Amino acid sequence: MLNFELLTTDPGSHARRGTLTLNHGPVQTPIFMPVGTYGTVKGVMPRSLEEMGAQIILGNTFHLWMRPGLDVMASFGGLHGFEKWNKPILTDSGGFQVWSLGAMRKISEEGVKFASPVNGDKLFLTPEVSMQIQTILNSDIVMQFDECTPYETKGHITTEREARSSMELSLRWAKRCQAEFTRLENPNALFGIVQGGMFENLREESLAQLVDMDFPGYAIGGVSVGEPKEEMLHIMAHTPHKLPAHKPRYLMGVGTPEDLVQGVADGVDMFDCVMPTRNARNGTLFTRFGDLKMRNARHKNDPQPIDPSCTCHACTGASGVSWNDGGREGFSRAYLHHLDRCGEMLGPMLTTIHNLHYYLNLMSEIRAALEAGEFTAFRARFKAERARGV
Ligand code: PRF
Ligand code: ZN
């Protein structure tokens, strides 16, 4: 089941504010969804995710199929009971992940054959198998099995002909996914994925055919696959708003804070990306005034928190009060720099909390701006502040 209610639309852009209701509860959109590939958002306890205001998280069909496997997932009644997250979960279909295996895979009309990266077993992932796995996982949003058209194919930029053949395969797989999802009587919601590479005409064909299939929601895939930024922005500007207005729109695997604000303006309701969590582990931190490299020696003796205006646990410590509001309990940049140098576990735990808080708070500010009819002013302020530098 899925219900999507549009609450407000921005007159100055394609931005919308809505409520998406799924089997495990409501989600306020626009939303960012933290990535929990292996049934965990790396280093973050579910209660911290809730504290930060996460409303829906991701899981991965491919990884959970490899480990712990379907028998374990089935015995726990799905992913929610296993990872102890009772709010909505979206699972990706495995198509994109199988893709990253490179030379280890063989693709055909039927599906993708590959050797398990865990134990070398020969495996065959098809649209039907992906639906069967996601039904066992009982994720609130199930993604169709697709082929993510790469930006480059065999050393050259993917041609229109190659992109068309890939997009058409994804459409045939969309039909098979829908048939299997229905046959399995899965009670959740299946999303179709628009492909078509960097070609606006192919994107339009993909979109029109998926809309004919009447999915409860739609994703835009095949962006952020190594293309120049202008190409991604072009697809973002020309795709989301052409999807049905009364259905949720999800831009897969995007992006920077700037990409999220632009994506909302382009009419996107849902985002996911490993950037906040992965960058946290590499010491790149997001702040209101730009990005901060924690590994830089200039932080060695700095008593300030990552972002004095931030209200996350890392920046406010026990007080819960930001430095800007007179609190002084936040973990210092000096301490985080030290934890990183020593390879201590607490380092990435705190920086991940901060980065996810930044992304979730950004979306919450966007929602508030849309409700107040101030999205244009919000965008201008966001750009100016981020460009200021820390
Ligand atoms: N397809 C699927 N998952 C994805 C993508 C896609 O195209 C992308 C593209 N950025 C990220 N994750 N199934
Ligand atoms: Zn913080």
XYZ file of C-alpha atoms and ligand atoms in Angstrom:
404
model
C 0.000 0.000 0.000
C 1.015 3.556 -0.741
C -0.773 6.864 -0.438
C 0.700 10.160 -1.584
C -0.876 13.452 -0.640
C 0.429 16.688 -2.131
C 0.266 19.449 0.478
C 1.811 22.437 -1.332
C 3.474 23.193 -4.627
C 5.952 26.030 -5.136
C 4.809 28.596 -7.716
C 8.415 29.498 -8.605
C 9.709 25.990 -9.402
C 8.572 22.355 -9.663
C 9.103 21.829 -5.912
C 6.397 20.084 -3.875
C 5.704 19.318 -0.231
C 3.824 16.068 0.436
C 3.057 13.163 2.762
C 3.814 9.647 1.596
C 2.113 6.930 3.652
C 3.574 3.425 3.506
C 2.870 0.170 5.378
C 5.292 1.130 8.178
C 4.084 4.702 8.502
C 4.224 8.197 7.041
C 7.122 10.005 5.363
C 7.184 13.781 4.935
C 8.522 14.800 1.531
C 10.868 16.024 0.147
C 12.970 13.463 2.025
C 16.527 12.147 2.178
C 16.865 8.388 2.845
C 20.051 7.210 4.612
C 21.661 4.173 2.966
C 21.731 0.916 4.971
C 23.119 -1.528 2.402
C 23.740 -4.542 4.664
C 20.818 -3.916 7.027
C 22.692 -1.182 8.929
C 23.395 2.478 8.329
C 27.122 2.049 8.991
C 28.012 2.942 12.559
C 24.626 4.397 13.540
C 22.167 2.823 15.989
C 18.497 2.867 14.932
C 17.662 5.049 17.954
C 20.194 7.657 16.776
C 18.609 7.569 13.318
C 15.240 8.254 14.916
C 16.724 11.031 17.029
C 18.082 12.646 13.842
C 14.633 12.488 12.272
C 15.268 9.742 9.689
C 11.858 8.623 8.390
C 12.815 5.948 5.865
C 16.082 4.098 5.173
C 17.433 1.963 2.328
C 18.394 -1.676 2.191
C 19.919 -3.702 -0.596
C 18.483 -6.785 -2.287
C 21.829 -7.907 -3.669
C 23.843 -7.663 -0.439
C 21.175 -9.180 1.813
C 20.677 -12.035 -0.640
C 24.429 -12.813 -0.399
C 24.532 -12.365 3.382
C 22.777 -13.404 5.597
C 20.653 -15.037 2.875
C 16.953 -15.574 2.375
C 16.396 -18.302 4.979
C 17.554 -15.976 7.765
C 15.612 -13.013 6.368
C 12.452 -15.139 6.092
C 12.799 -16.469 9.642
C 12.824 -12.865 10.930
C 9.746 -12.010 8.877
C 11.776 -9.564 6.779
C 14.308 -6.784 7.195
C 12.441 -4.636 9.757
C 12.473 -7.279 12.494
C 16.064 -8.245 11.723
C 17.626 -4.772 11.854
C 15.146 -3.392 14.442
C 13.940 -0.465 12.374
C 10.161 -0.117 12.532
C 9.743 2.759 10.118
C 9.577 2.475 6.317
C 12.337 0.781 4.308
C 13.033 1.036 0.567
C 15.097 -1.692 -1.078
C 17.041 -1.332 -4.294
C 16.547 -4.179 -6.724
C 20.117 -5.408 -7.185
C 20.478 -4.309 -10.811
C 22.750 -1.409 -10.013
C 24.832 -3.449 -7.535
C 25.312 -6.384 -9.916
C 26.562 -3.758 -12.354
C 29.437 -2.791 -10.101
C 30.786 -6.346 -10.361
C 32.260 -5.444 -13.755
C 33.761 -8.367 -15.616
C 32.230 -10.927 -13.240
C 28.739 -10.671 -14.812
C 26.948 -11.756 -17.959
C 23.751 -10.065 -19.004
C 20.955 -11.517 -21.172
C 17.271 -10.912 -21.814
C 16.497 -13.291 -18.979
C 18.644 -11.569 -16.315
C 22.199 -11.278 -14.988
C 24.485 -14.262 -14.328
C 27.387 -13.690 -11.972
C 29.700 -15.350 -9.466
C 28.986 -14.530 -5.824
C 31.679 -12.137 -4.575
C 31.319 -13.883 -1.194
C 31.893 -17.550 -2.106
C 32.084 -17.790 -5.907
C 28.731 -19.593 -6.280
C 27.131 -19.137 -9.706
C 24.047 -16.952 -9.265
C 21.319 -15.724 -11.591
C 19.466 -12.539 -10.749
C 16.310 -11.954 -12.800
C 13.388 -9.530 -12.458
C 11.381 -12.378 -10.896
C 14.106 -13.332 -8.390
C 14.526 -9.667 -7.399
C 10.771 -9.435 -6.684
C 10.872 -12.693 -4.701
C 13.772 -11.455 -2.548
C 12.210 -8.033 -1.955
C 8.946 -9.736 -0.992
C 10.798 -11.740 1.689
C 12.532 -8.532 2.860
C 9.039 -6.961 3.115
C 10.368 -3.510 2.244
C 7.711 -0.781 2.012
C 9.027 0.323 -1.377
C 10.288 -2.285 -3.845
C 12.367 -1.142 -6.826
C 12.038 -2.720 -10.255
C 15.043 -4.713 -11.520
C 16.656 -2.488 -14.157
C 19.830 -1.969 -16.086
C 21.562 1.240 -15.052
C 22.889 2.534 -18.395
C 26.512 3.553 -17.839
C 27.895 6.873 -19.091
C 30.715 5.020 -20.816
C 30.472 1.653 -22.561
C 33.662 -0.209 -23.523
C 35.826 2.909 -23.388
C 33.505 5.232 -25.333
C 30.629 7.457 -24.299
C 27.453 5.350 -24.534
C 25.780 5.956 -27.892
C 22.076 6.648 -28.365
C 21.692 3.216 -29.922
C 23.280 1.492 -26.913
C 21.287 3.614 -24.474
C 18.057 2.759 -26.323
C 18.662 -0.952 -26.235
C 19.475 -0.760 -22.494
C 16.407 1.408 -21.781
C 14.150 -0.982 -23.705
C 15.495 -3.954 -21.763
C 14.685 -2.123 -18.504
C 11.144 -1.560 -19.791
C 10.655 -5.267 -20.545
C 12.038 -6.052 -17.089
C 9.616 -3.513 -15.585
C 6.705 -5.494 -17.076
C 8.081 -8.784 -15.707
C 8.628 -7.199 -12.266
C 5.069 -5.943 -12.185
C 3.663 -9.363 -13.154
C 5.741 -11.187 -10.522
C 5.026 -8.585 -7.811
C 1.298 -9.076 -8.455
C 1.580 -12.874 -8.543
C 3.382 -12.821 -5.169
C 0.580 -10.677 -3.699
C 3.224 -8.376 -2.240
C 1.323 -5.847 -0.036
C 3.897 -3.061 -0.525
C 4.560 -0.615 -3.406
C 6.590 -1.251 -6.577
C 8.373 1.699 -8.286
C 9.318 1.797 -11.973
C 12.691 3.315 -12.929
C 13.115 5.785 -15.819
C 16.304 5.119 -17.809
C 17.510 6.438 -21.188
C 21.033 7.609 -20.493
C 21.798 11.211 -21.350
C 19.206 11.314 -24.156
C 16.135 13.408 -23.446
C 14.060 11.643 -26.148
C 14.887 8.208 -24.688
C 14.056 9.457 -21.182
C 10.665 10.610 -22.515
C 9.944 7.253 -24.145
C 10.925 5.368 -21.006
C 8.829 7.661 -18.852
C 5.735 7.436 -21.101
C 5.805 3.639 -21.187
C 6.305 3.333 -17.423
C 3.438 5.784 -16.838
C 1.239 3.541 -19.021
C 2.102 0.642 -16.699
C 0.671 2.710 -13.811
C 3.225 2.199 -11.035
C 2.404 3.814 -7.629
C 5.709 5.739 -7.784
C 8.616 6.424 -10.133
C 12.376 6.699 -9.863
C 14.902 8.336 -12.139
C 17.905 6.047 -12.512
C 21.041 6.191 -14.600
C 22.250 9.583 -13.357
C 25.375 10.210 -11.296
C 27.081 7.428 -13.269
C 30.237 9.343 -14.161
C 28.730 11.974 -16.480
C 29.751 15.656 -16.373
C 27.670 17.691 -13.931
C 25.927 19.677 -16.713
C 24.559 16.446 -18.192
C 23.131 15.378 -14.861
C 21.565 18.801 -14.308
C 20.075 18.622 -17.813
C 18.384 15.266 -17.109
C 17.217 16.540 -13.718
C 15.711 19.656 -15.312
C 13.891 17.695 -18.018
C 12.582 14.549 -16.322
C 10.945 14.673 -12.848
C 8.220 17.229 -13.630
C 7.022 15.138 -16.599
C 6.052 12.299 -14.228
C 2.455 12.167 -12.893
C 2.019 14.996 -10.344
C 0.074 12.858 -7.845
C 2.774 10.171 -7.526
C 6.091 10.233 -5.612
C 9.339 10.792 -7.576
C 12.681 9.396 -6.460
C 16.092 10.431 -7.842
C 18.422 7.463 -7.267
C 21.898 7.899 -5.794
C 22.039 11.723 -5.814
C 23.928 13.675 -4.449
C 25.612 16.733 -2.884
C 23.592 19.173 -0.748
C 23.468 21.479 -3.808
C 22.113 18.595 -5.944
C 19.348 17.947 -3.393
C 18.190 21.578 -3.367
C 18.269 21.644 -7.188
C 16.497 18.264 -7.343
C 13.673 19.536 -5.133
C 13.314 22.593 -7.406
C 13.124 20.171 -10.356
C 10.230 18.296 -8.717
C 11.945 15.385 -6.932
C 10.406 14.100 -3.668
C 12.909 11.445 -2.535
C 16.711 11.108 -2.541
C 19.302 8.604 -1.336
C 23.084 8.751 -1.493
C 26.093 7.234 0.264
C 27.766 10.648 0.273
C 26.945 11.770 3.850
C 27.854 8.397 5.379
C 30.841 7.555 3.158
C 32.314 11.063 3.336
C 31.950 11.026 7.126
C 34.162 7.948 7.256
C 36.708 9.676 4.982
C 36.703 12.839 7.074
C 34.754 15.155 4.730
C 32.063 16.918 6.727
C 29.137 19.016 5.466
C 28.291 22.286 7.148
C 26.011 25.256 6.540
C 29.056 27.241 5.364
C 30.684 24.651 3.127
C 32.615 21.415 3.518
C 35.252 20.741 6.160
C 38.199 18.310 5.785
C 38.654 16.822 9.248
C 42.045 15.328 8.365
C 43.591 18.748 7.783
C 46.289 19.487 10.388
C 44.768 22.896 11.075
C 42.101 21.178 13.210
C 44.696 19.651 15.557
C 44.009 22.071 18.405
C 40.626 23.570 17.458
C 38.114 23.578 20.364
C 35.109 24.366 18.122
C 32.619 21.668 17.098
C 32.288 20.721 13.415
C 29.557 23.331 12.902
C 28.783 25.766 15.762
C 25.206 26.170 14.480
C 24.509 22.411 14.262
C 22.234 20.691 16.801
C 23.463 17.114 16.202
C 24.862 14.979 19.019
C 28.447 15.376 17.767
C 28.199 19.184 17.761
C 26.235 19.595 21.020
C 27.466 16.680 23.175
C 25.570 16.135 26.419
C 23.979 19.605 26.476
C 21.994 19.268 23.265
C 22.564 23.025 22.858
C 24.517 24.347 19.875
C 27.591 26.546 20.341
C 25.722 29.420 18.687
C 23.107 29.207 21.447
C 25.712 29.254 24.210
C 26.267 25.495 24.560
C 29.915 24.380 24.872
C 29.576 20.586 25.219
C 30.052 19.594 21.558
C 32.929 17.310 20.585
C 35.769 19.492 19.318
C 37.359 19.388 15.889
C 40.617 18.654 17.747
C 39.076 15.540 19.311
C 37.542 14.300 16.044
C 40.855 14.907 14.261
C 42.582 12.874 16.983
C 40.054 9.991 16.803
C 40.568 9.826 13.046
C 44.355 9.744 13.352
C 44.131 6.905 15.864
C 41.577 4.953 13.815
C 39.177 4.996 16.760
C 35.614 3.736 16.118
C 33.979 6.723 17.796
C 35.410 9.017 15.116
C 33.341 7.777 12.155
C 30.332 7.220 14.444
C 30.254 10.913 15.418
C 31.061 12.258 11.960
C 28.365 10.022 10.398
C 25.813 11.343 12.895
C 26.820 14.893 11.989
C 26.675 14.393 8.204
C 23.347 12.545 8.290
C 21.953 15.202 10.608
C 23.103 17.827 8.119
C 21.296 16.090 5.212
C 18.121 15.345 7.202
C 18.026 18.863 8.629
C 18.538 20.358 5.168
C 15.452 18.472 3.945
C 13.499 19.566 6.998
C 14.441 23.210 6.279
C 13.346 22.731 2.659
C 9.974 21.366 3.824
C 9.520 24.309 6.203
C 10.440 26.786 3.444
C 7.909 25.181 1.077
C 5.206 25.332 3.751
C 5.966 29.006 4.375
C 6.002 29.789 0.635
C 9.645 30.873 0.948
C 11.491 28.313 -1.142
C 12.985 30.871 -3.552
C 14.446 32.888 -0.677
C 15.640 29.683 0.971
C 17.549 28.623 -2.168
C 19.286 31.981 -2.438
C 20.333 31.917 1.228
C 21.456 28.283 1.006
C 23.692 29.018 -1.999
C 25.240 32.109 -0.430
C 25.935 30.396 2.900
C 27.420 27.248 1.379
C 29.690 29.356 -0.841
C 30.941 31.402 2.110
C 33.299 28.645 3.298
C 34.048 27.395 6.827
N 19.157 1.841 -10.828
C 19.020 1.218 -9.619
N 19.642 1.672 -8.525
C 20.399 2.776 -8.615
C 20.575 3.465 -9.825
C 19.918 2.980 -11.005
O 19.998 3.526 -12.101
C 21.430 4.542 -9.545
C 21.922 5.550 -10.495
N 22.525 6.647 -9.891
C 21.741 4.460 -8.189
N 21.121 3.389 -7.652
N 18.269 0.114 -9.531
Zn 26.737 18.435 13.903
